[in-house]
Tab-separated table of C-alpha atoms in Angstrom:
chain	number	residue	atom	x	y	z
A	1	MET	CA	-17.452	151.226	-16.291
A	2	ALA	CA	-18.961	147.717	-16.125
A	3	THR	CA	-22.361	147.116	-17.747
A	4	THR	CA	-25.162	146.292	-15.305
A	5	THR	CA	-27.787	143.605	-15.847
A	6	SER	CA	-30.529	146.217	-16.186
A	7	GLU	CA	-28.699	147.746	-19.158
A	8	LEU	CA	-28.727	144.515	-21.155
A	9	VAL	CA	-31.230	144.601	-23.991
A	10	PHE	CA	-32.252	141.476	-25.874
A	11	SER	CA	-34.121	141.278	-29.136
A	12	SER	CA	-37.660	139.908	-29.171
A	13	GLN	CA	-36.299	136.811	-30.936
A	14	ALA	CA	-33.793	136.235	-28.135
A	15	ASN	CA	-36.518	136.607	-25.503
A	16	HIS	CA	-38.631	134.092	-27.418
A	17	ASN	CA	-35.715	131.667	-27.479
A	18	PHE	CA	-35.133	132.047	-23.734
A	19	SER	CA	-38.808	131.358	-23.064
A	20	ARG	CA	-38.727	128.273	-25.268
A	21	ILE	CA	-35.561	126.992	-23.579
A	22	LEU	CA	-37.101	127.428	-20.113
A	23	SER	CA	-40.287	125.641	-21.246
A	24	ASP	CA	-38.211	122.769	-22.639
A	25	LEU	CA	-36.231	122.512	-19.406
A	26	LYS	CA	-39.403	122.425	-17.326
A	27	ARG	CA	-40.960	119.820	-19.620
A	28	SER	CA	-37.866	117.609	-19.408
A	29	ASN	CA	-37.863	117.890	-15.633
A	30	LEU	CA	-41.519	116.806	-15.525
A	31	SER	CA	-40.742	113.734	-17.615
A	32	ILE	CA	-42.326	110.333	-17.009
A	33	THR	CA	-38.964	109.053	-15.753
A	34	ASN	CA	-38.691	111.787	-13.109
A	35	ARG	CA	-42.291	111.279	-12.049
A	36	LEU	CA	-41.878	107.526	-11.569
A	37	ARG	CA	-38.559	107.950	-9.739
A	38	SER	CA	-40.167	110.528	-7.458
A	39	VAL	CA	-43.073	108.156	-6.785
A	40	ARG	CA	-40.624	105.374	-5.893
A	41	GLU	CA	-38.663	107.693	-3.586
A	42	ASP	CA	-41.817	108.832	-1.783
A	43	ALA	CA	-43.063	105.234	-1.535
A	44	ASP	CA	-39.873	104.381	0.367
A	45	PHE	CA	-40.799	107.052	2.914
A	46	VAL	CA	-44.333	105.628	3.210
A	47	SER	CA	-42.801	102.212	3.952
A	48	GLU	CA	-40.728	103.800	6.723
A	49	VAL	CA	-43.877	105.314	8.224
A	50	ALA	CA	-45.621	101.931	8.130
A	51	ALA	CA	-42.641	100.295	9.843
A	52	ALA	CA	-42.496	103.035	12.489
A	53	PHE	CA	-46.180	102.954	13.430
A	54	GLY	CA	-47.062	99.342	12.640
A	55	ARG	CA	-50.469	100.216	11.204
A	56	PRO	CA	-52.043	99.204	7.863
A	57	LEU	CA	-51.683	101.486	4.835
A	58	ILE	CA	-54.800	103.040	3.301
A	59	ALA	CA	-54.577	104.823	-0.058
A	60	ASN	CA	-56.540	108.041	-0.366
A	61	GLU	CA	-57.635	107.593	-3.960
A	62	ARG	CA	-56.728	108.201	-6.606
A	63	CYS	CA	-53.296	109.573	-5.822
A	64	GLY	CA	-52.447	107.524	-2.729
A	65	SER	CA	-52.272	104.175	-4.518
A	66	TRP	CA	-49.145	105.248	-6.411
A	67	TYR	CA	-47.176	105.260	-3.153
A	68	ILE	CA	-48.228	101.841	-1.822
A	69	PRO	CA	-47.245	98.515	-3.439
A	70	PRO	CA	-50.491	96.560	-3.972
A	71	ASP	CA	-49.454	93.781	-1.584
A	72	ARG	CA	-49.039	96.371	1.202
A	73	LYS	CA	-52.325	98.180	0.587
A	74	ALA	CA	-54.992	97.340	3.166
A	75	GLY	CA	-57.761	99.434	1.631
A	76	SER	CA	-58.862	102.645	-0.025
A	77	ALA	CA	-60.342	105.896	1.247
A	78	TYR	CA	-62.013	108.731	-0.632
A	79	PHE	CA	-61.381	111.999	1.199
A	80	LYS	CA	-61.550	114.937	-1.221
A	81	SER	CA	-59.259	117.925	-0.807
A	82	THR	CA	-62.016	120.135	-2.215
A	83	ASP	CA	-64.145	119.282	0.852
A	84	GLY	CA	-61.407	120.820	2.983
A	85	HIS	CA	-60.796	123.937	0.907
A	86	THR	CA	-61.123	127.268	2.680
A	87	GLY	CA	-64.778	128.189	3.032
A	88	GLN	CA	-65.982	124.689	2.088
A	89	TRP	CA	-65.142	122.478	5.106
A	90	ARG	CA	-67.638	119.781	4.164
A	91	PHE	CA	-68.493	116.359	5.562
A	92	SER	CA	-69.402	114.184	2.574
A	93	THR	CA	-72.572	112.154	3.015
A	94	ARG	CA	-71.785	110.546	-0.338
A	95	ARG	CA	-68.271	109.417	0.613
A	96	LEU	CA	-68.763	108.182	4.174
A	97	ASN	CA	-65.633	105.985	4.232
A	98	LEU	CA	-67.243	103.773	6.866
A	99	ASN	CA	-65.319	100.799	5.465
A	100	LEU	CA	-62.285	102.169	7.329
A	101	LEU	CA	-63.847	101.599	10.737
A	102	ASN	CA	-63.311	97.825	10.621
A	103	ILE	CA	-59.643	98.326	9.715
A	104	ILE	CA	-59.145	100.989	12.375
A	105	GLY	CA	-60.872	98.972	15.083
A	106	SER	CA	-59.006	95.752	14.274
A	107	ASN	CA	-55.560	97.383	14.038
A	108	ASP	CA	-55.856	100.227	16.569
A	109	GLY	CA	-55.675	102.789	13.779
A	110	CYS	CA	-54.471	103.127	10.215
A	111	ILE	CA	-52.194	105.208	7.996
A	112	ILE	CA	-53.935	107.219	5.248
A	113	VAL	CA	-51.529	108.050	2.416
A	114	ASP	CA	-51.857	111.012	0.049
A	115	SER	CA	-49.661	113.671	-1.547
A	116	THR	CA	-49.966	117.235	-2.755
A	117	ARG	CA	-48.578	119.591	-5.345
A	118	ARG	CA	-45.504	121.780	-5.137
A	119	GLY	CA	-45.292	124.276	-2.296
A	120	LYS	CA	-47.913	122.812	0.049
A	121	ARG	CA	-46.976	121.052	3.256
A	122	MET	CA	-49.878	118.596	3.097
A	123	PRO	CA	-53.091	118.170	1.091
A	124	ASP	CA	-56.323	119.677	2.407
A	125	ALA	CA	-57.761	116.153	2.416
A	126	LEU	CA	-55.375	115.235	5.248
A	127	SER	CA	-55.188	118.572	7.066
A	128	LYS	CA	-58.943	119.296	7.115
A	129	THR	CA	-61.232	116.720	5.446
A	130	VAL	CA	-60.014	113.777	7.543
A	131	PRO	CA	-60.100	115.785	10.811
A	132	ILE	CA	-63.706	116.814	10.059
A	133	TRP	CA	-64.579	113.159	9.402
A	134	CYS	CA	-62.993	112.009	12.677
A	135	CYS	CA	-64.704	114.734	14.676
A	136	VAL	CA	-68.167	114.102	13.185
A	137	LEU	CA	-67.954	110.333	13.738
A	138	ASN	CA	-66.803	110.848	17.318
A	139	HIS	CA	-69.857	113.038	17.980
A	140	VAL	CA	-72.218	110.445	16.525
A	141	LEU	CA	-70.624	107.270	17.895
A	142	PHE	CA	-69.809	108.593	21.382
A	143	PRO	CA	-72.638	111.074	22.076
A	144	GLU	CA	-72.445	110.679	25.858
A	145	THR	CA	-68.736	111.552	26.056
A	146	PRO	CA	-68.162	115.259	25.233
A	147	GLY	CA	-64.454	114.841	25.889
A	148	PHE	CA	-64.234	112.815	22.662
A	149	HIS	CA	-65.776	115.576	20.525
A	150	GLU	CA	-62.806	117.912	20.137
A	151	LEU	CA	-61.680	118.877	16.632
A	152	TYR	CA	-57.966	118.342	15.932
A	153	THR	CA	-56.190	120.081	13.047
A	154	PRO	CA	-52.454	120.551	12.317
A	155	PRO	CA	-51.437	124.005	13.594
A	156	ASN	CA	-48.719	124.343	10.935
A	157	ALA	CA	-51.327	124.028	8.161
A	158	VAL	CA	-54.595	125.336	9.674
A	159	SER	CA	-54.771	128.725	11.387
A	160	ARG	CA	-56.629	129.207	14.668
A	161	SER	CA	-59.230	131.301	12.841
A	162	GLU	CA	-59.854	128.623	10.217
A	163	HIS	CA	-59.955	125.940	12.918
A	164	ALA	CA	-62.692	127.885	14.727
A	165	GLN	CA	-64.703	128.279	11.519
A	166	ILE	CA	-64.450	124.561	10.763
A	167	GLU	CA	-65.487	123.731	14.320
A	168	SER	CA	-68.577	125.939	14.050
A	169	ARG	CA	-69.878	123.765	11.204
A	170	VAL	CA	-69.503	120.433	12.994
A	171	PRO	CA	-73.079	120.415	14.411
A	172	GLU	CA	-74.631	120.674	10.928
A	173	HIS	CA	-72.372	117.849	9.712
A	174	VAL	CA	-73.442	115.696	12.665
A	175	ALA	CA	-77.089	116.352	11.820
A	176	SER	CA	-76.520	115.413	8.151
A	177	LEU	CA	-74.944	112.086	9.139
A	178	LYS	CA	-77.750	111.263	11.577
A	179	ALA	CA	-80.307	112.056	8.871
A	180	LEU	CA	-79.002	109.138	6.793
A	181	ASP	CA	-80.542	106.752	9.329
A	182	ILE	CA	-77.475	104.483	9.374
A	183	ASN	CA	-77.263	101.642	11.890
A	184	LEU	CA	-75.085	103.437	14.427
A	185	ASP	CA	-75.062	100.534	16.897
A	186	ASP	CA	-73.296	98.418	14.292
A	187	LEU	CA	-70.687	101.141	13.795
A	188	ARG	CA	-70.158	101.530	17.541
A	189	HIS	CA	-69.246	97.852	17.815
A	190	ARG	CA	-66.332	98.414	15.438
A	191	LEU	CA	-64.557	101.024	17.580
A	192	LYS	CA	-63.513	100.903	21.213
A	193	LYS	CA	-62.114	104.428	21.343
A	194	PRO	CA	-62.593	107.743	19.521
A	195	LEU	CA	-60.679	108.651	16.379
A	196	ARG	CA	-57.864	111.174	16.416
A	197	PRO	CA	-55.813	112.357	13.426
A	198	ILE	CA	-52.020	112.520	13.634
A	199	TRP	CA	-49.926	114.071	10.847
A	200	VAL	CA	-46.673	112.778	9.400
A	201	THR	CA	-44.610	114.386	6.630
A	202	GLN	CA	-41.061	113.935	5.376
A	203	GLU	CA	-40.119	116.691	7.810
A	204	SER	CA	-41.252	114.534	10.755
A	205	GLN	CA	-38.884	112.635	13.026
A	206	LEU	CA	-39.837	108.965	12.751
A	207	VAL	CA	-39.232	106.901	15.857
A	208	PRO	CA	-40.205	103.214	15.637
A	209	THR	CA	-42.945	102.480	18.136
A	210	ASP	CA	-45.411	99.710	18.846
A	211	GLU	CA	-47.312	102.029	21.183
A	212	ILE	CA	-50.938	101.282	21.917
A	213	PHE	CA	-52.732	104.600	22.288
A	214	ASP	CA	-54.920	104.201	25.358
A	215	ASP	CA	-57.231	107.136	24.729
A	216	PHE	CA	-57.886	107.015	20.983
A	217	HIS	CA	-57.448	105.147	17.708
A	218	PRO	CA	-54.782	107.045	15.722
A	219	VAL	CA	-55.684	107.982	12.147
A	220	ILE	CA	-52.187	108.742	10.848
A	221	CYS	CA	-52.341	111.187	7.940
A	222	CYS	CA	-49.180	110.580	5.904
A	223	THR	CA	-48.180	113.106	3.258
A	224	SER	CA	-45.911	111.009	1.084
A	225	SER	CA	-44.155	113.720	-0.920
A	226	ARG	CA	-41.364	116.033	0.161
A	227	ARG	CA	-42.213	119.727	0.224
A	228	VAL	CA	-40.644	121.723	-2.639
A	229	LEU	CA	-40.651	125.492	-2.191
A	230	GLY	CA	-38.898	126.479	-5.427
A	231	GLY	CA	-39.205	125.206	-8.966
A	232	GLU	CA	-38.768	121.556	-9.871
A	233	MET	CA	-35.583	122.402	-11.784
A	234	SER	CA	-33.862	123.100	-8.455
A	235	GLU	CA	-34.648	119.618	-7.102
A	236	GLY	CA	-32.518	117.420	-9.330
A	237	GLY	CA	-35.526	115.857	-11.032
A	238	TYR	CA	-37.654	115.307	-7.912
A	239	ILE	CA	-41.342	116.197	-8.393
A	240	GLN	CA	-43.597	116.844	-5.414
A	241	GLY	CA	-46.932	115.060	-5.785
A	242	ALA	CA	-45.675	113.170	-8.835
A	243	GLY	CA	-48.587	110.712	-8.709
A	244	ASP	CA	-51.180	113.434	-9.176
A	245	ASP	CA	-52.797	114.575	-12.463
A	246	THR	CA	-52.091	111.214	-14.111
A	247	GLU	CA	-54.394	112.019	-17.027
A	248	ASN	CA	-51.761	114.549	-18.133
A	249	TRP	CA	-48.724	112.279	-18.138
A	250	ALA	CA	-49.325	108.585	-17.327
A	251	LEU	CA	-50.528	107.427	-20.797
A	252	GLY	CA	-52.953	105.032	-19.111
A	253	LEU	CA	-50.406	103.657	-16.635
A	254	THR	CA	-52.016	102.687	-13.315
A	255	PRO	CA	-50.440	102.021	-9.906
A	256	PRO	CA	-50.837	98.199	-10.137
A	257	VAL	CA	-49.178	98.142	-13.570
A	258	PHE	CA	-46.416	100.465	-12.366
A	259	TRP	CA	-45.602	98.339	-9.336
A	260	ARG	CA	-45.715	95.125	-11.335
A	261	HIS	CA	-43.120	96.480	-13.781
A	262	ALA	CA	-41.380	99.152	-11.669
A	263	ASP	CA	-37.803	97.968	-12.227
A	264	THR	CA	-38.283	97.753	-15.994
A	265	LEU	CA	-39.954	101.153	-16.189
A	266	LEU	CA	-37.322	102.874	-14.053
A	267	SER	CA	-34.439	101.427	-16.078
A	268	THR	CA	-35.880	102.343	-19.490
A	269	PRO	CA	-34.542	105.489	-21.235
A	270	GLU	CA	-37.051	108.334	-21.419
A	271	PRO	CA	-37.396	108.252	-25.257
A	272	ASP	CA	-38.474	104.597	-25.059
A	273	LEU	CA	-40.847	104.969	-22.115
A	274	PRO	CA	-44.045	106.054	-23.928
A	275	ASP	CA	-44.003	102.970	-26.174
A	276	LEU	CA	-43.223	100.698	-23.218
A	277	VAL	CA	-46.038	102.192	-21.138
A	278	ARG	CA	-48.552	101.832	-23.976
A	279	SER	CA	-47.486	98.216	-24.476
A	280	LEU	CA	-47.827	97.369	-20.775
A	281	VAL	CA	-51.204	99.085	-20.552
A	282	SER	CA	-52.445	97.292	-23.672
A	283	ASN	CA	-51.287	93.893	-22.407
A	284	GLU	CA	-52.847	94.546	-19.034
A	285	GLY	CA	-56.170	95.384	-20.643
A	286	ALA	CA	-56.111	92.248	-22.782
A	287	GLY	CA	-55.478	90.007	-19.788
A	288	LYS	CA	-57.799	91.825	-17.396
A	289	ASP	CA	-60.302	89.707	-15.522
A	290	THR	CA	-63.723	91.245	-15.151
A	291	ALA	CA	-64.588	91.638	-11.485
A	292	SER	CA	-67.546	89.766	-10.079
A	293	PRO	CA	-70.772	91.761	-9.765
A	294	ARG	CA	-71.119	93.717	-6.514
A	295	GLN	CA	-74.404	93.786	-4.648
A	296	VAL	CA	-75.180	97.390	-3.749
A	297	ALA	CA	-78.740	96.976	-2.441
A	298	PRO	CA	-81.405	94.265	-2.189
A	299	TYR	CA	-81.815	92.658	-5.650
A	300	LEU	CA	-79.435	95.178	-7.257
A	301	PHE	CA	-75.937	94.360	-8.553
A	302	VAL	CA	-73.400	96.399	-10.527
A	303	SER	CA	-70.527	95.271	-12.711
A	304	SER	CA	-68.035	96.539	-15.262
A	305	LEU	CA	-68.131	95.660	-18.942
A	306	PRO	CA	-67.644	93.317	-20.655
A	307	LEU	CA	-69.991	90.862	-18.989
A	308	THR	CA	-68.317	87.483	-18.674
A	309	THR	CA	-71.374	85.251	-18.519
A	310	PRO	CA	-72.623	84.460	-22.035
A	311	SER	CA	-76.165	83.910	-20.794
A	312	SER	CA	-77.894	84.887	-17.585
A	313	PRO	CA	-80.396	82.751	-15.693
A	314	SER	CA	-84.023	83.553	-16.326
A	315	SER	CA	-84.220	85.174	-12.895
A	316	THR	CA	-81.679	87.882	-13.832
A	317	CYS	CA	-82.498	91.123	-15.624
A	318	THR	CA	-79.421	92.680	-17.230
A	319	ILE	CA	-78.977	96.319	-18.251
A	320	ALA	CA	-75.689	96.921	-20.085
A	321	ILE	CA	-74.777	100.578	-20.608
A	322	TYR	CA	-72.358	101.271	-23.455
A	323	SER	CA	-70.263	104.310	-24.365
A	324	LYS	CA	-71.668	104.597	-27.882
A	325	THR	CA	-74.913	106.437	-28.585
A	326	THR	CA	-77.665	104.211	-29.969
A	327	ASP	CA	-81.325	104.641	-30.818
A	328	PRO	CA	-83.651	103.792	-27.889
A	329	SER	CA	-85.753	101.632	-30.203
A	330	SER	CA	-82.830	99.193	-30.434
A	331	TRP	CA	-82.095	98.922	-26.705
A	332	VAL	CA	-84.284	95.934	-25.793
A	333	LYS	CA	-82.560	92.773	-27.027
A	334	ASN	CA	-84.800	90.241	-25.290
A	335	PRO	CA	-87.109	90.244	-22.242
A	336	GLN	CA	-84.084	89.891	-19.914
A	337	LEU	CA	-81.476	92.024	-21.669
A	338	MET	CA	-81.344	95.717	-22.405
A	339	GLU	CA	-78.295	97.331	-24.065
A	340	VAL	CA	-78.398	101.090	-23.592
A	341	GLY	CA	-76.138	103.395	-25.611
A	342	VAL	CA	-75.782	106.802	-23.942
A	343	GLY	CA	-72.342	108.001	-25.093
A	344	LYS	CA	-69.202	108.790	-23.100
A	345	HIS	CA	-68.285	110.649	-19.945
A	346	LYS	CA	-70.364	113.786	-19.198
A	347	ILE	CA	-72.509	113.272	-22.284
A	348	ALA	CA	-73.412	109.815	-20.979
A	349	SER	CA	-74.295	111.193	-17.565
A	350	ARG	CA	-76.542	113.835	-19.134
A	351	ASN	CA	-78.179	111.357	-21.525
A	352	LEU	CA	-78.917	109.109	-18.563
A	353	ARG	CA	-81.807	111.407	-17.594
A	354	SER	CA	-83.767	110.572	-20.747
A	355	ALA	CA	-82.795	106.886	-20.608
A	356	LEU	CA	-83.960	106.197	-17.050
A	357	PRO	CA	-87.723	106.042	-17.797
A	358	ASN	CA	-87.089	103.344	-20.426
A	359	ILE	CA	-84.771	101.435	-18.092
A	360	CYS	CA	-87.200	101.495	-15.167
A	361	ASP	CA	-90.139	100.435	-17.358
A	362	PHE	CA	-88.073	97.549	-18.760
A	363	VAL	CA	-87.217	96.345	-15.254
A	364	ARG	CA	-90.859	96.586	-14.165
A	365	ARG	CA	-91.952	94.474	-17.133
A	366	PHE	CA	-89.324	91.892	-16.225
A	367	LEU	CA	-90.499	91.780	-12.599
A	368	ASP	CA	-94.143	91.447	-13.672
A	369	ARG	CA	-93.230	88.447	-15.831
A	370	THR	CA	-91.070	86.704	-13.219
A	371	PRO	CA	-92.758	86.910	-9.828
A	372	ASP	CA	-91.098	85.243	-6.873
A	373	SER	CA	-92.206	81.635	-6.510
A	374	ASP	CA	-93.671	80.475	-3.224
A	375	PRO	CA	-91.860	77.252	-2.187
A	376	SER	CA	-94.779	76.326	0.104
A	377	GLU	CA	-96.868	75.626	-2.998
A	378	ASP	CA	-94.613	72.703	-3.948
A	379	PRO	CA	-92.144	71.777	-1.199
A	380	SER	CA	-90.581	69.084	-3.403
A	381	ALA	CA	-89.653	71.544	-6.133
A	382	ASP	CA	-86.163	72.974	-6.365
A	383	SER	CA	-85.765	76.392	-4.797
A	384	PRO	CA	-86.126	79.045	-7.504
A	385	GLU	CA	-83.260	81.334	-8.358
A	386	PRO	CA	-83.736	84.635	-6.535
A	387	ARG	CA	-84.554	87.525	-8.821
A	388	ARG	CA	-81.811	90.051	-9.358
A	389	ILE	CA	-81.114	93.073	-11.522
A	390	LEU	CA	-77.582	93.437	-12.911
A	391	ILE	CA	-76.450	96.842	-14.234
A	392	ALA	CA	-73.122	97.105	-16.044
A	393	CYS	CA	-71.193	100.080	-17.417
A	394	GLU	CA	-67.604	100.670	-18.594
A	395	THR	CA	-66.180	101.129	-15.086
A	396	GLY	CA	-68.894	99.517	-12.999
A	397	LYS	CA	-68.650	102.531	-10.671
A	398	ASP	CA	-70.385	105.494	-12.317
A	399	ILE	CA	-73.399	105.169	-14.642
A	400	SER	CA	-74.305	101.713	-13.327
A	401	VAL	CA	-74.380	103.059	-9.772
A	402	GLY	CA	-76.625	105.930	-10.875
A	403	VAL	CA	-79.054	103.482	-12.481
A	404	ALA	CA	-78.958	101.295	-9.356
A	405	LEU	CA	-79.832	104.356	-7.249
A	406	ALA	CA	-82.796	105.194	-9.494
A	407	LEU	CA	-84.060	101.599	-9.349
A	408	LEU	CA	-83.555	101.417	-5.576
A	409	CYS	CA	-85.799	104.468	-5.214
A	410	GLN	CA	-88.330	103.239	-7.791
A	411	ILE	CA	-88.787	99.501	-7.177
A	412	VAL	CA	-87.461	98.649	-3.689
A	413	ASP	CA	-89.485	99.817	-0.703
A	414	SER	CA	-88.211	100.943	2.690
A	415	GLU	CA	-88.418	97.361	3.991
A	416	GLY	CA	-86.060	96.137	1.264
A	417	THR	CA	-88.676	94.216	-0.698
A	418	LEU	CA	-89.503	94.531	-4.382
A	419	ASN	CA	-92.413	96.810	-5.176
A	420	PRO	CA	-92.510	97.409	-8.937
A	421	GLN	CA	-95.432	99.852	-8.719
A	422	ARG	CA	-94.484	103.291	-10.019
A	423	SER	CA	-93.069	105.352	-7.161
A	424	SER	CA	-93.150	109.142	-6.921
A	425	GLY	CA	-92.684	111.968	-4.454
A	426	HIS	CA	-88.957	111.513	-3.901
A	427	THR	CA	-87.018	114.222	-2.096
A	428	LYS	CA	-83.325	115.040	-2.081
A	429	SER	CA	-83.164	113.753	1.477
A	430	ASP	CA	-84.701	110.387	0.514
A	431	ILE	CA	-82.339	110.024	-2.429
A	432	ARG	CA	-79.344	110.928	-0.255
A	433	VAL	CA	-80.267	108.209	2.253
A	434	LYS	CA	-80.551	105.595	-0.507
A	435	LEU	CA	-77.234	106.699	-2.019
A	436	SER	CA	-75.487	106.409	1.346
A	437	ARG	CA	-76.640	102.789	1.591
A	438	ILE	CA	-75.225	102.010	-1.834
A	439	MET	CA	-71.935	103.720	-0.996
A	440	THR	CA	-71.693	101.853	2.308
A	441	ASN	CA	-72.096	98.533	0.477
A	442	PHE	CA	-69.764	99.561	-2.345
A	443	PRO	CA	-67.228	102.173	-1.122
A	444	GLU	CA	-65.318	102.051	-4.419
A	445	ALA	CA	-68.363	103.343	-6.317
A	446	ASN	CA	-67.769	106.736	-7.893
A	447	PRO	CA	-70.898	108.208	-9.484
A	448	SER	CA	-70.086	111.586	-11.000
A	449	ARG	CA	-71.875	114.758	-10.030
A	450	THR	CA	-73.505	114.856	-13.491
A	451	THR	CA	-74.749	111.276	-13.087
A	452	LEU	CA	-76.309	112.070	-9.726
A	453	GLN	CA	-77.884	115.264	-11.091
A	454	SER	CA	-79.529	113.212	-13.855
A	455	VAL	CA	-80.865	110.704	-11.307
A	456	ASN	CA	-82.203	113.496	-9.066
A	457	SER	CA	-83.845	115.201	-12.028
A	458	PHE	CA	-85.525	111.945	-13.072
A	459	LEU	CA	-86.738	111.027	-9.582
A	460	MET	CA	-87.910	114.495	-8.600
A	461	GLY	CA	-89.144	115.667	-12.018
């Protein structure tokens, strides 16, 4: 009689070996080579979508940029999947994404590109967060036209029950957007029609069209990756959502560096790839040009380190925030320059709370010493340099933005003029309004939750 599978007995050592072999197989399938090849394959699909719809490509960061060559990328969006998770269904007043309205209005729509992990048809950012955003903006920008206020979600990803629950929260989201006191008339001039999401996946039939949608601006939500229902080992090396979780595999490789060296990377044997990636990343860092400072509010600018200008004009107050911890007594270098050492990452964000009083006092002393000159006193004199406050951190998007928010609340009044007198009585609502103005001026800003908690604690403490 033949032996059945259930009768086979393996030693514990054999079971251990099987487990190790399966782990090794999975690790080899999730190699850098397979990830980059999967990204390239999915990027080809994204290019087909762009050709079919004739709309500009927008990367939903951070993942979306892997699937769009930099010369084809028209902009970035920041729609979080966590805002669309079941039971959350949030409209972010921190990430308003209003920069997209110019692109949408000028091109009759756009294509937002993202991907998702194995097994899912599309990311929650595209199936729920973007639809919530479209619906809320339609309510606010077209209040007199109820026919524009309908919520649209993909029926193959969002159940009727979940759709109804999301819809029930729209009024509170509308109220939260109105509370930011944004110039809605300016936004209305950017759009001629309401926004409506449309979903495209690799399962979709693409038919080239130059159609102008008469009734709405299409916001085409493109899931770049092919849906994988089984394990990666059954897909011949293809990895769904290969551009995600880059901190676990990319070794510092970024989308611009990948696209600049794609052919070399894809033709390099896997054993040689880590050294090649590290070399490319190192060379890129050495030749990196520091971006120009970005104005985020009246008088306030942010930048990444290192600062390129060896000396600032006397009208500029500079606060440089470094990732090493230093004693506060050493922070003030001269009356115009403060170098603050608060540590790295979450530690830096937490240490920011205790650093903000020193930073604000330093800026007030600078403003007291350098009042604005009145040109009427001497019309023949050269116009003075306008006063400005420059805050720099490692990325130019996190700690520096938190400091700018604190200073905006502390030294700039509601009319946008400098008022260095100590300000108090801030509320979460006031801080949220000020933050929305910074984010509107600088959509790429990315202050962490810990950074914002430190700022709130300082302002409301």
